[in-house]
Amino acid sequence: MSKKQYRVYVIELSKRVFTQNTKFRLANPQFNGVLECLYVGMTSKTPKERFEQHKTGYINKKGHKLSSAIVNTYGSYLRPSLYNHIPAMNTREEALAMEQQLALELRRKRYAVWFN
């Protein structure tokens, strides 16, 4: 059996998220409106499969909703140029750390970013 691998991914969000979602706006005081609004996540699926789960409001077999409400409402498309340089990771913990690292790096570049 092949070992599960994890990847980080970035989804561009509609800029409406900044004006319509107070939590998103408060999390991004550095945002100046020039760059894009983004969602950073991690997955054991392909980024494309994970994006589809977000957009369809996917619920797993145990009845848990696995989609982010922000991506479900405001997600536009994947931004592979912002994550393709990051190799797949072998553990969920590594991927979660990389998700946070990438999100904070993008915020420092003045993107508006949401991550869990």
mmCIF file of C-alpha atoms in Angstrom:
data_model
loop_
_atom_site.group_PDB
_atom_site.id
_atom_site.type_symbol
_atom_site.label_atom_id
_atom_site.label_comp_id
_atom_site.label_asym_id
_atom_site.label_seq_id
_atom_site.Cartn_x
_atom_site.Cartn_y
_atom_site.Cartn_z
ATOM 1 C CA MET A 1 0.000 0.000 0.000
ATOM 2 C CA SER A 2 1.386 3.402 -0.909
ATOM 3 C CA LYS A 3 1.950 5.862 1.902
ATOM 4 C CA LYS A 4 -0.454 8.799 2.060
ATOM 5 C CA GLN A 5 1.063 12.130 1.001
ATOM 6 C CA TYR A 6 -0.128 15.615 1.842
ATOM 7 C CA ARG A 7 -0.021 18.795 -0.211
ATOM 8 C CA VAL A 8 -0.726 22.439 0.427
ATOM 9 C CA TYR A 9 -2.843 24.365 -2.063
ATOM 10 C CA VAL A 10 -4.037 27.914 -2.650
ATOM 11 C CA ILE A 11 -7.469 29.015 -3.883
ATOM 12 C CA GLU A 12 -8.191 32.524 -5.089
ATOM 13 C CA LEU A 13 -11.293 34.020 -3.489
ATOM 14 C CA SER A 14 -13.602 36.721 -4.803
ATOM 15 C CA LYS A 15 -12.664 40.100 -3.303
ATOM 16 C CA ARG A 16 -16.266 40.271 -2.051
ATOM 17 C CA VAL A 17 -15.070 38.111 0.872
ATOM 18 C CA PHE A 18 -13.158 41.123 2.229
ATOM 19 C CA THR A 19 -16.199 43.393 2.289
ATOM 20 C CA GLN A 20 -18.810 40.762 3.204
ATOM 21 C CA ASN A 21 -16.992 38.623 5.803
ATOM 22 C CA THR A 22 -16.036 40.414 9.033
ATOM 23 C CA LYS A 23 -13.805 37.589 10.364
ATOM 24 C CA PHE A 24 -11.856 37.531 7.089
ATOM 25 C CA ARG A 25 -11.459 41.319 7.119
ATOM 26 C CA LEU A 26 -10.305 41.379 10.768
ATOM 27 C CA ALA A 27 -7.749 38.610 10.073
ATOM 28 C CA ASN A 28 -6.176 40.707 7.291
ATOM 29 C CA PRO A 29 -5.516 44.272 8.496
ATOM 30 C CA GLN A 30 -2.440 44.409 6.203
ATOM 31 C CA PHE A 31 -4.565 44.038 3.039
ATOM 32 C CA ASN A 32 -4.529 47.116 0.799
ATOM 33 C CA GLY A 33 -6.928 45.889 -1.902
ATOM 34 C CA VAL A 34 -4.257 45.556 -4.591
ATOM 35 C CA LEU A 35 -3.446 41.839 -4.442
ATOM 36 C CA GLU A 36 -5.879 38.927 -4.266
ATOM 37 C CA CYS A 37 -7.825 37.294 -1.449
ATOM 38 C CA LEU A 38 -6.651 33.698 -0.923
ATOM 39 C CA TYR A 39 -7.445 30.508 0.984
ATOM 40 C CA VAL A 40 -4.555 28.205 1.931
ATOM 41 C CA GLY A 41 -5.289 24.594 2.826
ATOM 42 C CA MET A 42 -3.710 21.159 2.950
ATOM 43 C CA THR A 43 -5.008 17.835 1.703
ATOM 44 C CA SER A 44 -4.206 14.191 1.055
ATOM 45 C CA LYS A 45 -6.212 14.472 -2.180
ATOM 46 C CA THR A 46 -5.123 16.342 -5.290
ATOM 47 C CA PRO A 47 -5.661 20.098 -5.014
ATOM 48 C CA LYS A 48 -8.257 19.831 -7.813
ATOM 49 C CA GLU A 49 -10.233 17.136 -5.939
ATOM 50 C CA ARG A 50 -10.083 19.184 -2.735
ATOM 51 C CA PHE A 51 -11.271 22.334 -4.518
ATOM 52 C CA GLU A 52 -14.266 20.379 -5.873
ATOM 53 C CA GLN A 53 -15.075 19.185 -2.324
ATOM 54 C CA HIS A 54 -15.086 22.796 -1.108
ATOM 55 C CA LYS A 55 -17.300 24.001 -3.959
ATOM 56 C CA THR A 56 -19.841 21.169 -3.619
ATOM 57 C CA GLY A 57 -20.125 21.332 0.194
ATOM 58 C CA TYR A 58 -18.783 17.772 0.516
ATOM 59 C CA ILE A 59 -19.909 15.732 3.550
ATOM 60 C CA ASN A 60 -17.921 12.580 4.427
ATOM 61 C CA LYS A 61 -19.306 9.144 5.340
ATOM 62 C CA LYS A 62 -19.350 10.084 9.033
ATOM 63 C CA GLY A 63 -21.545 13.091 8.270
ATOM 64 C CA HIS A 64 -18.860 15.749 8.767
ATOM 65 C CA LYS A 65 -18.812 18.742 6.446
ATOM 66 C CA LEU A 66 -15.312 18.923 4.939
ATOM 67 C CA SER A 67 -15.712 22.110 2.951
ATOM 68 C CA SER A 68 -14.771 25.598 4.074
ATOM 69 C CA ALA A 69 -17.747 27.959 4.011
ATOM 70 C CA ILE A 70 -15.462 30.746 2.777
ATOM 71 C CA VAL A 71 -14.281 28.668 -0.202
ATOM 72 C CA ASN A 72 -17.770 27.329 -0.843
ATOM 73 C CA THR A 73 -19.116 30.885 -1.116
ATOM 74 C CA TYR A 74 -16.168 32.873 -2.487
ATOM 75 C CA GLY A 75 -13.748 30.358 -4.062
ATOM 76 C CA SER A 76 -12.895 31.108 -7.691
ATOM 77 C CA TYR A 77 -10.059 28.818 -8.791
ATOM 78 C CA LEU A 78 -6.790 27.178 -7.793
ATOM 79 C CA ARG A 79 -3.565 29.228 -7.898
ATOM 80 C CA PRO A 80 -0.896 26.568 -8.606
ATOM 81 C CA SER A 81 1.818 29.180 -9.190
ATOM 82 C CA LEU A 82 1.637 29.927 -5.457
ATOM 83 C CA TYR A 83 2.059 26.312 -4.278
ATOM 84 C CA ASN A 84 3.538 24.081 -7.022
ATOM 85 C CA HIS A 85 7.072 24.718 -5.728
ATOM 86 C CA ILE A 86 6.229 23.029 -2.399
ATOM 87 C CA PRO A 87 6.881 19.270 -2.401
ATOM 88 C CA ALA A 88 4.388 16.731 -1.043
ATOM 89 C CA MET A 89 4.853 15.871 2.636
ATOM 90 C CA ASN A 90 4.657 12.508 4.388
ATOM 91 C CA THR A 91 2.790 13.559 7.528
ATOM 92 C CA ARG A 92 -0.303 15.574 8.277
ATOM 93 C CA GLU A 93 1.641 17.537 10.905
ATOM 94 C CA GLU A 94 4.259 18.620 8.330
ATOM 95 C CA ALA A 95 1.491 19.703 5.964
ATOM 96 C CA LEU A 96 -0.337 21.686 8.660
ATOM 97 C CA ALA A 97 2.902 23.491 9.547
ATOM 98 C CA MET A 98 3.578 24.228 5.867
ATOM 99 C CA GLU A 99 -0.024 25.465 5.394
ATOM 100 C CA GLN A 100 0.477 27.993 8.204
ATOM 101 C CA GLN A 101 3.946 28.979 6.973
ATOM 102 C CA LEU A 102 2.707 29.593 3.413
ATOM 103 C CA ALA A 103 -0.368 31.512 4.618
ATOM 104 C CA LEU A 104 1.717 33.821 6.813
ATOM 105 C CA GLU A 105 4.294 34.312 4.032
ATOM 106 C CA LEU A 106 1.498 35.349 1.629
ATOM 107 C CA ARG A 107 0.087 37.734 4.258
ATOM 108 C CA ARG A 108 3.526 39.335 4.626
ATOM 109 C CA LYS A 109 3.407 39.914 0.846
ATOM 110 C CA ARG A 110 0.100 41.782 1.479
ATOM 111 C CA TYR A 111 -2.345 39.204 0.162
ATOM 112 C CA ALA A 112 -5.512 38.739 2.226
ATOM 113 C CA VAL A 113 -5.344 35.106 3.415
ATOM 114 C CA TRP A 114 -7.631 32.671 5.239
ATOM 115 C CA PHE A 115 -6.420 29.348 6.629
ATOM 116 C CA ASN A 116 -7.551 27.026 9.424
#
